[in-house]
């Protein structure tokens, strides 16, 4: 079947003038495409909502440090004892998941700007504990611990995207982050003096990351995303809860220890988005009243596609080269590039598929030297079949892009 289709395409390439126009749909009054359709901007443009799920990895650190000496007599020894101050890294892994909503503006076939907001349950949990000597061996050991948790995270981010082909979007993202980090600390120093403290509350910070998104069809897409989140630093004092050594050997209990905690994490997640319909094309322009100008002699070239595909085949690339050569040999006037589909699939999906086919052919012609401003690119979906069929029929000759050159 494909060989017979290629034969038809070759015959159409050799045809010209009125004979060529007789084989093609009537183009005496072409339907102008909306500006967004000419650039392919309606492939990703529009509102979307979705959900996500993944893992959050703690990337914080904690420092406990005293604000003075335990006892006047041993102050010099205490200030040189490293076991009273310690810094630890807080790891931990938890579930992260929720929902997102956003809007994309596709500025050209290859570039996109967008904005997205999300709200997620965020469950990274981290805990550090250690036991070390304090004035050892005189006093003994001192256990201490730090724990961190968080159960909510939201972001509002901008997105800058690159579109290598109509089905793929690669993007970088960054913006505001906010959440409710919580932490608790406890420590025992001297001969049984216990200290404890905690902190919780709403904090803001920043986030940055990158991701990739793949369009499954006209309305659904899936994505994979990485984010680094920094919610700043929390500082609080750990008050004494039990002064066991008071009066025992003349010690003065330390009034507090200071805890300084960073609130950082890394998130890896996947998601799914539902894209609402792109704006419809502009209505046809009214016909011009008066005597029409003589139409230049034109040639029709047809590029066929495989079922449900927008990828140009090697045979199609050869036809595009011939159409480009024909344009270069004539006067520099507009070239009409119009995509079509067969009648299998829904009308909405077929409309988008025809536009992707037309845009891919236009990009190929542009790469061969046809200026973008010299082309009018549009999609007609399952309309204007070359071979009339019933709904649902996969007719190869209807899966095409027609190129009309001067």
Short mmCIF file of N, CA, C and O in Angstrom, two decimals, residues 153-280:
data_model
loop_
_atom_site.label_atom_id
_atom_site.label_comp_id
_atom_site.label_asym_id
_atom_site.label_seq_id
_atom_site.Cartn_x
_atom_site.Cartn_y
_atom_site.Cartn_z
N UNK A 153 4.21 21.25 52.32
CA UNK A 153 5.11 22.03 51.48
C UNK A 153 4.34 22.56 50.28
O UNK A 153 3.60 21.82 49.64
N UNK A 154 4.50 23.84 49.98
CA UNK A 154 3.89 24.44 48.79
C UNK A 154 4.92 25.25 48.03
O UNK A 154 5.91 25.74 48.60
N UNK A 155 4.73 25.39 46.73
CA UNK A 155 5.62 26.20 45.90
C UNK A 155 4.80 26.98 44.88
O UNK A 155 3.72 26.55 44.48
N UNK A 156 5.34 28.13 44.47
CA UNK A 156 4.83 28.89 43.32
C UNK A 156 6.04 29.18 42.47
O UNK A 156 6.95 29.91 42.89
N UNK A 157 6.08 28.61 41.24
CA UNK A 157 7.30 28.63 40.45
C UNK A 157 7.05 29.08 39.01
O UNK A 157 5.98 28.85 38.45
N UNK A 158 8.05 29.70 38.41
CA UNK A 158 8.06 29.94 36.98
C UNK A 158 8.71 28.76 36.27
O UNK A 158 9.46 27.98 36.87
N UNK A 159 8.39 28.61 34.98
CA UNK A 159 8.99 27.54 34.18
C UNK A 159 9.46 28.11 32.84
O UNK A 159 8.78 28.92 32.22
N UNK A 160 10.64 27.69 32.42
CA UNK A 160 11.17 28.01 31.09
C UNK A 160 11.42 26.68 30.39
O UNK A 160 12.17 25.83 30.89
N UNK A 161 10.76 26.47 29.24
CA UNK A 161 10.81 25.17 28.60
C UNK A 161 11.39 25.19 27.20
O UNK A 161 11.30 26.18 26.48
N UNK A 162 11.99 24.07 26.82
CA UNK A 162 12.48 23.82 25.46
C UNK A 162 11.73 22.62 24.92
O UNK A 162 11.58 21.60 25.61
N UNK A 163 11.24 22.73 23.67
CA UNK A 163 10.40 21.69 23.06
C UNK A 163 11.16 21.09 21.88
O UNK A 163 11.14 21.62 20.77
N UNK A 164 11.88 19.98 22.07
CA UNK A 164 12.63 19.38 20.96
C UNK A 164 11.73 18.81 19.87
O UNK A 164 12.10 18.78 18.71
N UNK A 165 10.53 18.33 20.24
CA UNK A 165 9.51 17.95 19.27
C UNK A 165 8.16 18.15 19.94
O UNK A 165 8.09 18.34 21.16
N UNK A 166 7.05 18.15 19.19
CA UNK A 166 5.76 18.53 19.78
C UNK A 166 5.33 17.69 20.98
O UNK A 166 4.50 18.13 21.76
N UNK A 167 5.88 16.49 21.15
CA UNK A 167 5.43 15.62 22.23
C UNK A 167 6.27 15.76 23.50
O UNK A 167 5.88 15.25 24.55
N UNK A 168 7.42 16.44 23.43
CA UNK A 168 8.33 16.50 24.58
C UNK A 168 8.55 17.94 25.02
O UNK A 168 8.70 18.85 24.20
N UNK A 169 8.61 18.13 26.35
CA UNK A 169 8.91 19.42 26.95
C UNK A 169 9.98 19.21 28.02
O UNK A 169 9.81 18.41 28.95
N UNK A 170 11.11 19.91 27.88
CA UNK A 170 12.17 19.92 28.89
C UNK A 170 12.18 21.31 29.53
O UNK A 170 12.13 22.31 28.81
N UNK A 171 12.24 21.39 30.85
CA UNK A 171 12.09 22.69 31.48
C UNK A 171 12.95 22.84 32.74
O UNK A 171 13.29 21.85 33.40
N UNK A 172 13.30 24.09 33.04
CA UNK A 172 13.85 24.47 34.32
C UNK A 172 12.81 25.27 35.08
O UNK A 172 11.95 25.92 34.48
N UNK A 173 12.88 25.22 36.41
CA UNK A 173 11.84 25.85 37.22
C UNK A 173 12.44 26.39 38.50
O UNK A 173 13.44 25.88 39.00
N UNK A 174 11.81 27.44 39.04
CA UNK A 174 12.27 28.01 40.29
C UNK A 174 11.32 29.07 40.79
O UNK A 174 10.55 29.66 40.02
N UNK A 175 11.36 29.32 42.12
CA UNK A 175 10.48 30.34 42.69
C UNK A 175 10.36 30.22 44.19
O UNK A 175 11.30 29.80 44.89
N UNK A 176 9.18 30.56 44.72
CA UNK A 176 8.91 30.62 46.15
C UNK A 176 8.53 29.25 46.69
O UNK A 176 7.80 28.49 46.04
N UNK A 177 9.01 28.95 47.91
CA UNK A 177 8.61 27.73 48.63
C UNK A 177 8.16 28.12 50.03
O UNK A 177 8.65 29.09 50.62
N UNK A 178 7.22 27.34 50.60
CA UNK A 178 6.76 27.61 51.96
C UNK A 178 6.31 26.31 52.60
O UNK A 178 5.86 25.38 51.92
N UNK A 179 6.45 26.23 53.94
CA UNK A 179 6.10 25.01 54.65
C UNK A 179 6.13 25.23 56.15
O UNK A 179 6.27 26.35 56.64
N UNK A 180 6.02 24.11 56.91
CA UNK A 180 5.97 24.19 58.37
C UNK A 180 6.98 23.25 59.01
O UNK A 180 6.62 22.24 59.62
N UNK A 181 8.28 23.53 58.89
CA UNK A 181 9.29 22.65 59.51
C UNK A 181 9.17 22.64 61.03
O UNK A 181 8.86 23.66 61.65
N UNK A 182 9.45 21.47 61.61
CA UNK A 182 9.40 21.30 63.06
C UNK A 182 10.69 20.62 63.52
O UNK A 182 11.25 19.80 62.78
N UNK A 183 11.14 20.92 64.75
CA UNK A 183 12.33 20.27 65.26
C UNK A 183 12.27 20.21 66.78
O UNK A 183 11.62 21.03 67.43
N UNK A 184 12.96 19.20 67.34
CA UNK A 184 13.11 19.06 68.79
C UNK A 184 14.55 18.66 69.08
O UNK A 184 15.19 17.96 68.28
N UNK A 185 15.06 19.12 70.22
CA UNK A 185 16.42 18.76 70.65
C UNK A 185 16.39 18.40 72.13
O UNK A 185 15.54 18.87 72.90
N UNK A 186 17.34 17.56 72.51
CA UNK A 186 17.53 17.23 73.92
C UNK A 186 19.00 16.94 74.14
O UNK A 186 19.69 16.43 73.24
N UNK A 187 19.50 17.26 75.33
CA UNK A 187 20.90 17.02 75.66
C UNK A 187 21.06 16.91 77.16
O UNK A 187 20.31 17.51 77.93
N UNK A 188 22.03 16.11 77.57
CA UNK A 188 22.39 15.98 78.98
C UNK A 188 23.86 16.35 79.12
O UNK A 188 24.71 15.80 78.41
N UNK A 189 24.14 17.30 80.02
CA UNK A 189 25.51 17.75 80.22
C UNK A 189 25.83 17.76 81.72
O UNK A 189 24.93 17.58 82.56
N UNK A 190 27.08 18.05 82.05
CA UNK A 190 27.56 18.04 83.43
C UNK A 190 27.24 16.68 84.05
O UNK A 190 27.42 15.65 83.42
N UNK A 191 26.75 16.67 85.28
CA UNK A 191 26.45 15.39 85.94
C UNK A 191 24.94 15.25 86.06
O UNK A 191 24.37 15.19 87.14
N UNK A 192 24.28 15.20 84.90
CA UNK A 192 22.85 14.97 84.90
C UNK A 192 22.01 16.18 84.59
O UNK A 192 20.78 16.11 84.70
N UNK A 193 22.60 17.32 84.22
CA UNK A 193 21.80 18.48 83.84
C UNK A 193 21.17 18.23 82.48
O UNK A 193 21.87 17.97 81.50
N UNK A 194 19.83 18.30 82.38
CA UNK A 194 19.09 18.00 81.15
C UNK A 194 18.60 19.29 80.51
O UNK A 194 18.09 20.19 81.18
N UNK A 195 18.71 19.36 79.16
CA UNK A 195 18.26 20.52 78.39
C UNK A 195 17.36 20.02 77.26
O UNK A 195 17.58 18.95 76.70
N UNK A 196 16.34 20.81 76.93
CA UNK A 196 15.41 20.43 75.86
C UNK A 196 14.84 21.68 75.21
O UNK A 196 14.73 22.73 75.85
N UNK A 197 14.48 21.56 73.92
CA UNK A 197 13.88 22.68 73.20
C UNK A 197 13.18 22.20 71.95
O UNK A 197 13.36 21.06 71.50
N UNK A 198 12.33 23.05 71.38
CA UNK A 198 11.61 22.69 70.16
C UNK A 198 11.22 23.95 69.41
O UNK A 198 11.23 25.06 69.97
N UNK A 199 10.88 23.77 68.13
CA UNK A 199 10.46 24.89 67.29
C UNK A 199 9.53 24.37 66.21
O UNK A 199 9.71 23.26 65.70
N UNK A 200 8.53 25.17 65.85
CA UNK A 200 7.64 24.86 64.74
C UNK A 200 7.01 26.15 64.26
O UNK A 200 6.93 27.13 65.00
N UNK A 201 6.56 26.17 63.03
CA UNK A 201 5.92 27.36 62.49
C UNK A 201 6.06 27.45 60.99
O UNK A 201 6.76 26.67 60.34
N UNK A 202 5.38 28.43 60.41
CA UNK A 202 5.36 28.64 58.96
C UNK A 202 6.62 29.38 58.54
O UNK A 202 7.01 30.37 59.14
N UNK A 203 7.30 28.87 57.50
CA UNK A 203 8.50 29.52 56.98
C UNK A 203 8.44 29.57 55.46
O UNK A 203 7.82 28.72 54.82
N UNK A 204 9.09 30.58 54.90
CA UNK A 204 9.20 30.71 53.44
C UNK A 204 10.65 30.62 53.02
O UNK A 204 11.57 30.85 53.81
N UNK A 205 10.87 30.28 51.77
CA UNK A 205 12.21 30.16 51.22
C UNK A 205 12.15 30.10 49.71
O UNK A 205 11.26 30.69 49.09
N UNK A 206 13.05 29.33 49.11
CA UNK A 206 13.12 29.26 47.65
C UNK A 206 13.27 27.80 47.21
O UNK A 206 13.62 26.93 48.00
N UNK A 207 12.98 27.59 45.95
CA UNK A 207 13.14 26.26 45.36
C UNK A 207 13.59 26.41 43.91
O UNK A 207 13.28 27.41 43.25
N UNK A 208 14.32 25.43 43.42
CA UNK A 208 14.78 25.40 42.02
C UNK A 208 14.93 23.95 41.59
O UNK A 208 15.19 23.07 42.43
N UNK A 209 14.76 23.70 40.30
CA UNK A 209 14.89 22.33 39.81
C UNK A 209 14.70 22.24 38.31
O UNK A 209 14.80 23.24 37.59
N UNK A 210 14.41 21.04 37.84
CA UNK A 210 14.25 20.79 36.40
C UNK A 210 13.36 19.58 36.22
O UNK A 210 13.14 18.79 37.16
N UNK A 211 12.83 19.42 35.00
CA UNK A 211 11.97 18.28 34.74
C UNK A 211 11.77 18.04 33.26
O UNK A 211 12.26 18.80 32.40
N UNK A 212 11.06 16.98 32.95
CA UNK A 212 10.70 16.62 31.57
C UNK A 212 9.24 16.18 31.56
O UNK A 212 8.79 15.51 32.49
N UNK A 213 8.52 16.54 30.49
CA UNK A 213 7.10 16.21 30.38
C UNK A 213 6.83 15.65 28.99
O UNK A 213 7.36 16.16 27.99
N UNK A 214 6.01 14.61 28.93
CA UNK A 214 5.71 13.92 27.67
C UNK A 214 4.20 13.93 27.45
O UNK A 214 3.44 13.52 28.31
N UNK A 215 3.78 14.42 26.28
CA UNK A 215 2.36 14.47 25.93
C UNK A 215 1.90 13.10 25.45
O UNK A 215 2.40 12.58 24.44
N UNK A 216 0.95 12.51 26.18
CA UNK A 216 0.42 11.21 25.78
C UNK A 216 -0.61 11.34 24.67
O UNK A 216 -0.87 10.38 23.95
N UNK A 217 -1.23 12.50 24.54
CA UNK A 217 -2.27 12.75 23.56
C UNK A 217 -2.66 14.21 23.62
O UNK A 217 -1.91 15.04 24.12
N UNK A 218 -3.83 14.55 23.16
CA UNK A 218 -4.22 15.96 23.11
C UNK A 218 -4.48 16.57 24.49
O UNK A 218 -4.42 17.79 24.63
N UNK A 219 -4.77 15.77 25.53
CA UNK A 219 -5.12 16.37 26.82
C UNK A 219 -4.31 15.83 27.99
O UNK A 219 -4.27 16.47 29.05
N UNK A 220 -3.63 14.70 27.87
CA UNK A 220 -2.92 14.11 29.00
C UNK A 220 -1.40 14.16 28.79
O UNK A 220 -0.92 14.01 27.67
N UNK A 221 -0.68 14.36 29.88
CA UNK A 221 0.78 14.31 29.83
C UNK A 221 1.29 13.75 31.15
O UNK A 221 0.62 13.80 32.18
N UNK A 222 2.50 13.19 31.13
CA UNK A 222 3.18 12.71 32.34
C UNK A 222 4.50 13.44 32.47
O UNK A 222 5.08 13.89 31.46
N UNK A 223 5.00 13.56 33.71
CA UNK A 223 6.24 14.29 33.92
C UNK A 223 7.08 13.65 35.02
O UNK A 223 6.57 12.91 35.86
N UNK A 224 8.38 13.94 34.98
CA UNK A 224 9.31 13.60 36.05
C UNK A 224 10.03 14.88 36.44
O UNK A 224 10.41 15.67 35.56
N UNK A 225 10.24 15.09 37.76
CA UNK A 225 10.70 16.40 38.22
C UNK A 225 11.63 16.25 39.43
O UNK A 225 11.45 15.36 40.26
N UNK A 226 12.64 17.15 39.49
CA UNK A 226 13.52 17.25 40.65
C UNK A 226 13.46 18.67 41.18
O UNK A 226 13.50 19.64 40.41
N UNK A 227 13.36 18.83 42.53
CA UNK A 227 13.35 20.13 43.17
C UNK A 227 14.30 20.12 44.36
O UNK A 227 14.35 19.14 45.12
N UNK A 228 15.03 21.23 44.54
CA UNK A 228 15.78 21.47 45.77
C UNK A 228 15.06 22.58 46.52
O UNK A 228 14.73 23.62 45.94
N UNK A 229 14.79 22.37 47.82
CA UNK A 229 13.99 23.31 48.61
C UNK A 229 14.82 23.80 49.80
O UNK A 229 15.43 22.99 50.52
N UNK A 230 14.85 25.11 50.00
CA UNK A 230 15.56 25.73 51.12
C UNK A 230 14.57 26.65 51.85
O UNK A 230 14.16 27.68 51.31
N UNK A 231 14.19 26.27 53.07
CA UNK A 231 13.28 27.07 53.88
C UNK A 231 14.01 27.85 54.97
O UNK A 231 13.43 28.20 56.01
N UNK A 232 15.29 28.13 54.75
CA UNK A 232 16.03 28.99 55.67
C UNK A 232 16.51 28.27 56.91
O UNK A 232 16.62 27.05 56.97
N UNK A 233 16.80 29.06 57.96
CA UNK A 233 17.42 28.55 59.18
C UNK A 233 16.51 28.83 60.39
O UNK A 233 15.91 29.89 60.49
N UNK A 234 16.43 27.86 61.28
CA UNK A 234 15.70 28.00 62.54
C UNK A 234 16.69 28.05 63.69
O UNK A 234 17.59 27.19 63.77
N UNK A 235 16.55 29.01 64.57
CA UNK A 235 17.40 29.13 65.75
C UNK A 235 16.53 29.26 67.00
O UNK A 235 15.60 30.06 67.02
N UNK A 236 16.83 28.46 68.03
CA UNK A 236 16.09 28.55 69.28
C UNK A 236 16.97 28.06 70.43
O UNK A 236 17.99 27.38 70.22
N UNK A 237 16.56 28.39 71.66
CA UNK A 237 17.30 28.01 72.86
C UNK A 237 16.68 26.78 73.51
O UNK A 237 15.45 26.64 73.56
N UNK A 238 17.55 25.92 74.04
CA UNK A 238 17.13 24.73 74.78
C UNK A 238 17.27 25.04 76.27
O UNK A 238 18.40 25.21 76.77
N UNK A 239 16.19 25.11 76.96
CA UNK A 239 16.22 25.48 78.38
C UNK A 239 16.54 24.27 79.25
O UNK A 239 16.27 23.13 78.90
N UNK A 240 17.09 24.54 80.44
CA UNK A 240 17.39 23.47 81.37
C UNK A 240 16.09 22.93 81.96
O UNK A 240 15.16 23.67 82.28
N UNK A 241 15.99 21.60 82.04
CA UNK A 241 14.80 20.97 82.61
C UNK A 241 15.09 20.24 83.91
O UNK A 241 14.17 19.91 84.65
N UNK A 242 16.36 19.94 84.18
CA UNK A 242 16.72 19.25 85.42
C UNK A 242 18.15 19.60 85.78
O UNK A 242 19.07 19.22 85.07
N UNK A 243 18.35 20.34 86.84
CA UNK A 243 19.69 20.72 87.29
C UNK A 243 20.14 19.78 88.39
O UNK A 243 20.10 20.11 89.59
N UNK A 244 20.55 18.59 88.03
CA UNK A 244 20.89 17.57 89.02
C UNK A 244 22.12 17.93 89.83
O UNK A 244 22.27 17.51 90.97
N UNK A 245 23.01 18.71 89.24
CA UNK A 245 24.28 18.97 89.91
C UNK A 245 24.27 20.24 90.74
O UNK A 245 25.28 20.60 91.34
N UNK A 246 23.17 20.97 90.77
CA UNK A 246 23.13 22.24 91.50
C UNK A 246 23.43 21.99 92.98
O UNK A 246 22.77 21.19 93.63
N UNK A 247 24.40 22.68 93.51
CA UNK A 247 24.76 22.56 94.91
C UNK A 247 25.61 21.36 95.23
O UNK A 247 26.18 21.29 96.33
N UNK A 248 25.73 20.40 94.30
CA UNK A 248 26.50 19.21 94.61
C UNK A 248 27.98 19.52 94.76
O UNK A 248 28.61 19.12 95.74
N UNK A 249 28.56 20.22 93.80
CA UNK A 249 29.97 20.59 93.88
C UNK A 249 30.13 22.06 93.54
O UNK A 249 31.14 22.49 93.00
N UNK A 250 29.11 22.83 93.83
CA UNK A 250 29.20 24.27 93.60
C UNK A 250 29.07 24.67 92.16
O UNK A 250 29.60 25.71 91.75
N UNK A 251 28.37 23.86 91.32
CA UNK A 251 28.23 24.19 89.90
C UNK A 251 27.10 25.19 89.69
O UNK A 251 26.09 25.16 90.38
N UNK A 252 27.26 26.05 88.72
CA UNK A 252 26.21 26.96 88.31
C UNK A 252 25.58 26.42 87.02
O UNK A 252 26.26 26.36 85.99
N UNK A 253 24.34 25.98 87.02
CA UNK A 253 23.75 25.36 85.81
C UNK A 253 23.70 26.35 84.65
O UNK A 253 23.38 27.52 84.84
N UNK A 254 24.05 25.86 83.46
CA UNK A 254 24.00 26.67 82.25
C UNK A 254 22.54 27.02 81.93
O UNK A 254 21.68 26.14 81.90
N UNK A 255 22.19 28.32 81.73
CA UNK A 255 20.79 28.66 81.49
C UNK A 255 20.22 28.09 80.20
O UNK A 255 19.04 27.80 80.14
N UNK A 256 21.00 27.91 79.14
CA UNK A 256 20.44 27.36 77.90
C UNK A 256 21.54 26.96 76.94
O UNK A 256 22.70 27.37 77.07
N UNK A 257 21.15 26.10 75.99
CA UNK A 257 21.96 25.79 74.82
C UNK A 257 21.25 26.36 73.61
O UNK A 257 20.03 26.45 73.59
N UNK A 258 21.99 26.73 72.59
CA UNK A 258 21.38 27.26 71.37
C UNK A 258 21.42 26.19 70.28
O UNK A 258 22.46 25.57 70.05
N UNK A 259 20.26 25.98 69.61
CA UNK A 259 20.16 25.07 68.45
C UNK A 259 19.99 25.89 67.19
O UNK A 259 19.11 26.76 67.12
N UNK A 260 20.82 25.62 66.20
CA UNK A 260 20.72 26.28 64.90
C UNK A 260 20.51 25.18 63.84
O UNK A 260 21.36 24.31 63.69
N UNK A 261 19.39 25.24 63.13
CA UNK A 261 18.97 24.15 62.25
C UNK A 261 18.63 24.69 60.87
O UNK A 261 17.86 25.63 60.74
N UNK A 262 19.20 24.11 59.81
CA UNK A 262 18.81 24.46 58.43
C UNK A 262 17.64 23.57 58.01
O UNK A 262 17.50 22.44 58.49
N UNK A 263 16.81 24.09 57.12
CA UNK A 263 15.60 23.37 56.67
C UNK A 263 15.67 23.15 55.16
O UNK A 263 15.07 23.87 54.37
N UNK A 264 16.44 22.16 54.75
CA UNK A 264 16.67 21.89 53.33
C UNK A 264 16.24 20.46 53.00
O UNK A 264 16.36 19.56 53.83
N UNK A 265 15.81 20.27 51.76
CA UNK A 265 15.49 18.92 51.30
C UNK A 265 15.54 18.86 49.78
O UNK A 265 15.51 19.90 49.10
N UNK A 266 15.65 17.63 49.27
CA UNK A 266 15.61 17.38 47.84
C UNK A 266 14.41 16.48 47.54
O UNK A 266 14.13 15.55 48.30
N UNK A 267 13.71 16.78 46.44
CA UNK A 267 12.49 16.06 46.10
C UNK A 267 12.62 15.48 44.68
O UNK A 267 13.02 16.18 43.75
N UNK A 268 12.29 14.22 44.54
CA UNK A 268 12.22 13.55 43.24
C UNK A 268 10.81 12.98 43.12
O UNK A 268 10.37 12.22 44.00
N UNK A 269 10.08 13.32 42.03
CA UNK A 269 8.70 12.88 41.93
C UNK A 269 8.27 12.75 40.48
O UNK A 269 8.91 13.29 39.57
N UNK A 270 7.17 12.05 40.28
CA UNK A 270 6.54 11.94 38.97
C UNK A 270 5.12 12.51 39.09
O UNK A 270 4.59 12.63 40.19
N UNK A 271 4.52 12.85 37.95
CA UNK A 271 3.20 13.44 37.99
C UNK A 271 2.45 13.23 36.69
O UNK A 271 3.01 12.77 35.68
N UNK A 272 1.17 13.56 36.72
CA UNK A 272 0.32 13.49 35.53
C UNK A 272 -0.49 14.79 35.47
O UNK A 272 -0.89 15.32 36.50
N UNK A 273 -0.68 15.33 34.26
CA UNK A 273 -1.41 16.57 34.06
C UNK A 273 -2.54 16.38 33.05
O UNK A 273 -2.38 15.64 32.07
N UNK A 274 -3.66 17.07 33.30
CA UNK A 274 -4.75 17.15 32.34
C UNK A 274 -4.76 18.56 31.76
O UNK A 274 -4.85 19.54 32.50
N UNK A 275 -4.65 18.67 30.43
CA UNK A 275 -4.58 19.96 29.76
C UNK A 275 -5.95 20.30 29.17
O UNK A 275 -6.52 19.52 28.40
N UNK A 276 -6.46 21.47 29.53
CA UNK A 276 -7.72 21.92 28.97
C UNK A 276 -7.52 22.33 27.51
O UNK A 276 -6.40 22.62 27.08
N UNK A 277 -8.61 22.35 26.75
CA UNK A 277 -8.53 22.59 25.31
C UNK A 277 -7.88 23.93 25.03
O UNK A 277 -8.14 24.93 25.70
N UNK A 278 -7.03 23.97 23.99
CA UNK A 278 -6.42 25.22 23.55
C UNK A 278 -7.47 26.11 22.90
O UNK A 278 -8.53 25.63 22.46
N UNK A 279 -7.23 27.41 22.82
CA UNK A 279 -8.19 28.31 22.17
C UNK A 279 -8.47 27.87 20.74
O UNK A 279 -7.57 27.43 20.03
N UNK A 280 -9.72 27.94 20.27
CA UNK A 280 -10.05 27.51 18.91
C UNK A 280 -9.44 28.46 17.89
O UNK A 280 -9.10 29.60 18.20
#
